[in-house]
Structures are given as C-alpha cells and as structure tokens.
CSV table of N, CA and C and ligand atoms in Angstrom, one decimal:
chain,number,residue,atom,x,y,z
A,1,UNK,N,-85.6,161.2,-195.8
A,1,UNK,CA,-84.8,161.5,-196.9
A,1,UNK,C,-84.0,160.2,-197.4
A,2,UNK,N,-84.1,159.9,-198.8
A,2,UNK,CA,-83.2,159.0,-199.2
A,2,UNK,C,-82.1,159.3,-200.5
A,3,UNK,N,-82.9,159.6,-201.4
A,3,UNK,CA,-82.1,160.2,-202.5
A,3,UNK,C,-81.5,161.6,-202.6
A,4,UNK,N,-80.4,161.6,-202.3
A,4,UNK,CA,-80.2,162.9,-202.5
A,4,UNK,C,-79.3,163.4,-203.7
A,5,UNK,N,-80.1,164.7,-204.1
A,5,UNK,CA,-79.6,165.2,-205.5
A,5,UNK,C,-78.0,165.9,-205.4
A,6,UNK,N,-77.1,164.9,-206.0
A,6,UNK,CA,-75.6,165.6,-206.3
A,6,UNK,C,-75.6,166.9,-206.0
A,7,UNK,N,-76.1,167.6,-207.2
A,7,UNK,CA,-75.8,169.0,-207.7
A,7,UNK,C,-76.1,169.7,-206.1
A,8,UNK,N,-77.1,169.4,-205.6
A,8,UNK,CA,-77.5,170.5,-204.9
A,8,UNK,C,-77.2,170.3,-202.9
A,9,UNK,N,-77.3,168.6,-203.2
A,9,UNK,CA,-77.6,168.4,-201.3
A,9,UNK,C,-76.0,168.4,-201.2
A,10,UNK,N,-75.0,168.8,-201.5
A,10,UNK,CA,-73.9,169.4,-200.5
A,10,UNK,C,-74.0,170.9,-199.7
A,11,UNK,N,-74.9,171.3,-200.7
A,11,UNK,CA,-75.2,172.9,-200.2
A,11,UNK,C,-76.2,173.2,-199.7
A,12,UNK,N,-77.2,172.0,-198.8
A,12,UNK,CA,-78.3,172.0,-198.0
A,12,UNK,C,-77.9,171.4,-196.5
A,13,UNK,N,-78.8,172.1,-195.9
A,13,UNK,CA,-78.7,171.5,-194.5
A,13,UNK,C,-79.6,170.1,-194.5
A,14,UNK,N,-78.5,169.0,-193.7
A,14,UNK,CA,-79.1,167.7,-193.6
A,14,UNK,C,-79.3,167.6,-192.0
A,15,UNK,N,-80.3,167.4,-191.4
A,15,UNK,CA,-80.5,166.5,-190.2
A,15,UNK,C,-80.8,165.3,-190.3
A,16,UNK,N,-79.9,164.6,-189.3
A,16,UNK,CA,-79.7,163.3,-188.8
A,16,UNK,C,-81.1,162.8,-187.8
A,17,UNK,N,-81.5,162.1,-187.9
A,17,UNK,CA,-83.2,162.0,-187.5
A,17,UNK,C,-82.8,160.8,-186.3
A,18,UNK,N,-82.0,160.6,-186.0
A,18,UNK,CA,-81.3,159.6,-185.0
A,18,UNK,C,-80.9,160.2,-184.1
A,19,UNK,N,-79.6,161.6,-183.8
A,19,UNK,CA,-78.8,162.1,-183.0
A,19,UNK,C,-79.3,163.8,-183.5
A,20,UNK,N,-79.9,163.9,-184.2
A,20,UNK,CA,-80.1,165.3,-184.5
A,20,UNK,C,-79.2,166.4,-184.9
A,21,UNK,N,-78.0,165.3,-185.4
A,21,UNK,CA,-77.0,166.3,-185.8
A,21,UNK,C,-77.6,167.0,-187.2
A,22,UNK,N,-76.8,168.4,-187.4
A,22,UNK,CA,-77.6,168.9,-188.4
A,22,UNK,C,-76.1,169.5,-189.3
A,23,UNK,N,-76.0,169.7,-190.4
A,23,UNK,CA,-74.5,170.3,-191.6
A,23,UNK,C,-75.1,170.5,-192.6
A,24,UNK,N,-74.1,170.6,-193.5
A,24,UNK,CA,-74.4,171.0,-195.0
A,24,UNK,C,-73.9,169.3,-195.2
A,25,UNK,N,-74.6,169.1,-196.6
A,25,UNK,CA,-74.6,167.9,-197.1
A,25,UNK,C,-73.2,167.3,-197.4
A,26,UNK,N,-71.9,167.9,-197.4
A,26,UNK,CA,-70.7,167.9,-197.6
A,26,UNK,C,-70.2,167.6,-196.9
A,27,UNK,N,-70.4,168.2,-195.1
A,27,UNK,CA,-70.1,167.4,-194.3
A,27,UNK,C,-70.3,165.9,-193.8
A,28,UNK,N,-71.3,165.2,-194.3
A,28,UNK,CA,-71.8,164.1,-194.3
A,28,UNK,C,-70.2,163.2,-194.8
A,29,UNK,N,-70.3,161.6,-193.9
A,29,UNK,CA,-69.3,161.1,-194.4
A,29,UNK,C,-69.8,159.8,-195.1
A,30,UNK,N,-68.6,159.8,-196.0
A,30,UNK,CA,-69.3,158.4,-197.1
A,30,UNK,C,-69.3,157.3,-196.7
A,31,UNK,N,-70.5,156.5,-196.4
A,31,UNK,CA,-70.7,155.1,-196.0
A,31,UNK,C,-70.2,154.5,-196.9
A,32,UNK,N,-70.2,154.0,-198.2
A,32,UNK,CA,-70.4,152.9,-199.2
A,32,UNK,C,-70.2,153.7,-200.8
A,33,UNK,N,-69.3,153.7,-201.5
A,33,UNK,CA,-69.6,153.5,-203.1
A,33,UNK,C,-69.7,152.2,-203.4
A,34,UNK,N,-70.9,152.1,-204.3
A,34,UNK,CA,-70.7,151.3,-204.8
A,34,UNK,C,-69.9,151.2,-206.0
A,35,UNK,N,-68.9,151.2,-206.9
A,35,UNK,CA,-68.3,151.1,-208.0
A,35,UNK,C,-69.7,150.8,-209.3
A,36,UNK,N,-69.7,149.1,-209.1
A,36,UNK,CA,-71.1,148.9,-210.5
A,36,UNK,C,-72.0,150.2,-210.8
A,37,UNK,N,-72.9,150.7,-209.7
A,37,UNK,CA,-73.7,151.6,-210.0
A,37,UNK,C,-73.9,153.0,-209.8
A,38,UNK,N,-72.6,153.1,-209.3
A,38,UNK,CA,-72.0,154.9,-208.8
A,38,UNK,C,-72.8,155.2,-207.8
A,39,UNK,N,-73.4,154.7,-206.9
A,39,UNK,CA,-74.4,155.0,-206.1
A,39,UNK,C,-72.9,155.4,-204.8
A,40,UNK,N,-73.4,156.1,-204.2
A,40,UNK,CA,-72.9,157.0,-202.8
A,40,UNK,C,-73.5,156.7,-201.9
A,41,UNK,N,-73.2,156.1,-201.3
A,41,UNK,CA,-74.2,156.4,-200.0
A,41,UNK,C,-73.4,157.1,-198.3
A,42,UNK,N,-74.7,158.2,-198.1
A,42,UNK,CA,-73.6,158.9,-196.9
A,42,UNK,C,-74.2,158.6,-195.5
A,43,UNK,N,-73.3,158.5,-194.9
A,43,UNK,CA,-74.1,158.6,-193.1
A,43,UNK,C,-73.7,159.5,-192.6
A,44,UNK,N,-74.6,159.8,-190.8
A,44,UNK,CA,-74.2,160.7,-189.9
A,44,UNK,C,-72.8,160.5,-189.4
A,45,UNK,N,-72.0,161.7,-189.2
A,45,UNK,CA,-70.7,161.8,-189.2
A,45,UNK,C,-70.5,161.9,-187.9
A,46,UNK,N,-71.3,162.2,-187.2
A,46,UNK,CA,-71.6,161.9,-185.9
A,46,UNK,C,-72.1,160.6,-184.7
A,47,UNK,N,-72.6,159.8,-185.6
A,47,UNK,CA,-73.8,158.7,-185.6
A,47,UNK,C,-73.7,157.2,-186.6
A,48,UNK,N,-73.3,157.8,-187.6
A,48,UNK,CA,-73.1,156.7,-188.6
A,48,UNK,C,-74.7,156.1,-189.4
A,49,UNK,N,-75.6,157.1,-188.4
A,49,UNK,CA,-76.8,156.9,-189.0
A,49,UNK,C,-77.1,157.0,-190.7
A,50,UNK,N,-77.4,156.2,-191.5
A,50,UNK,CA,-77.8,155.9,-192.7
A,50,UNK,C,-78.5,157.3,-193.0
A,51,UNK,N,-77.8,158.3,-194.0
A,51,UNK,CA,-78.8,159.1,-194.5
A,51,UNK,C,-79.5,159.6,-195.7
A,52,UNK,N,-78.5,158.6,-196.8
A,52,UNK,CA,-79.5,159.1,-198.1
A,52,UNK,C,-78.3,158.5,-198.9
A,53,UNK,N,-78.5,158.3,-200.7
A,53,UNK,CA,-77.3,158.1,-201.5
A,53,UNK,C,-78.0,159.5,-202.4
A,54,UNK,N,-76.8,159.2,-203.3
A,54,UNK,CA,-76.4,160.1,-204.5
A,54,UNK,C,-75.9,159.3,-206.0
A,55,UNK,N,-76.1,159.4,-206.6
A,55,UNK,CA,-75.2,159.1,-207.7
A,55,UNK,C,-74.9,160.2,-208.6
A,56,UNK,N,-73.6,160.4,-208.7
A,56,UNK,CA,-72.7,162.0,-209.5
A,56,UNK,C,-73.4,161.7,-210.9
A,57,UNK,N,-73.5,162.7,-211.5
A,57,UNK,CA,-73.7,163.1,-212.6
A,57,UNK,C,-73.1,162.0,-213.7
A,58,UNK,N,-71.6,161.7,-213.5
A,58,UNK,CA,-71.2,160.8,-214.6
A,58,UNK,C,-72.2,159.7,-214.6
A,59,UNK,N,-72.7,159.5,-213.7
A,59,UNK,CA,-73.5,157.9,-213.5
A,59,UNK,C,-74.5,158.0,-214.9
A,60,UNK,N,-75.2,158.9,-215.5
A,60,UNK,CA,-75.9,158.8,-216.1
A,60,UNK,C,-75.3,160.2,-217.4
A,61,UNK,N,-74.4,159.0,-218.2
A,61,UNK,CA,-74.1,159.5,-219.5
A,61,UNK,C,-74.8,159.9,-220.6
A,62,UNK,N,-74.9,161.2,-221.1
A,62,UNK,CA,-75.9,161.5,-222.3
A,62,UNK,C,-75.6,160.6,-223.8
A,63,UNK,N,-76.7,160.4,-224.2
A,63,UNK,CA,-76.9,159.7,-225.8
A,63,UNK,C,-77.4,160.9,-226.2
A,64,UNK,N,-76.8,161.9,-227.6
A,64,UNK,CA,-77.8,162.1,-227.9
A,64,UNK,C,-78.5,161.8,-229.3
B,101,ZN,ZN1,-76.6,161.1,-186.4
C-alpha cells in the first residue's frame, strides 16, 4: 500500500507489514507534511514503519 485515499482510509483497517500492527487508518501517526504539495505521509504508530501518503481533498482545487 502506498496511496492512500483521504476520504475513506481513516475508516479502514491498515496493517503494518513490518510489526503487524493492525488500526483504522486514523490511528496511524503523521510522518511528514509536506506543505508545497499537501502530501501526508503516515507511519506505524507502533514501528514507525513507512505506510502510505494522502493528499486532503484541498490539494486538488476545482476549475470549473
Ligand atoms: Zn509497524
């Protein structure tokens, strides 16, 4: 797993493929924002293992 979808992976179960810890995607703690490109990235909260980013919804403002 790398990308993970805002809207939905807080309310999914994530395992950690390192220590096997397993939560809802909300539990996960934030490694890194980047500011420039709104990217998120979270790790094992257990482990610190690398588990996936996100970028929130604002990242990608409608034209229409
Ligand atoms: Zn872990």
């Amino acid at each position: 797993m790398s990308y993970l979808t805002y809207e939905t992976f807080r309310e999914e179960i994530i395992a950690c493929k390192k220590c096997e810890w397993k939560g809802l995607g909300s539990e996960l703690q934030i490694e890194e924002f980047h500011d420039s490109s709104f990217i998120i990235d979270y790790c094992c909260p257990k482990c610190g293992e690398h588990i996936g980013f996100t970028q929130p919804p604002m990242s990608s403002p409608k034209k229409s």
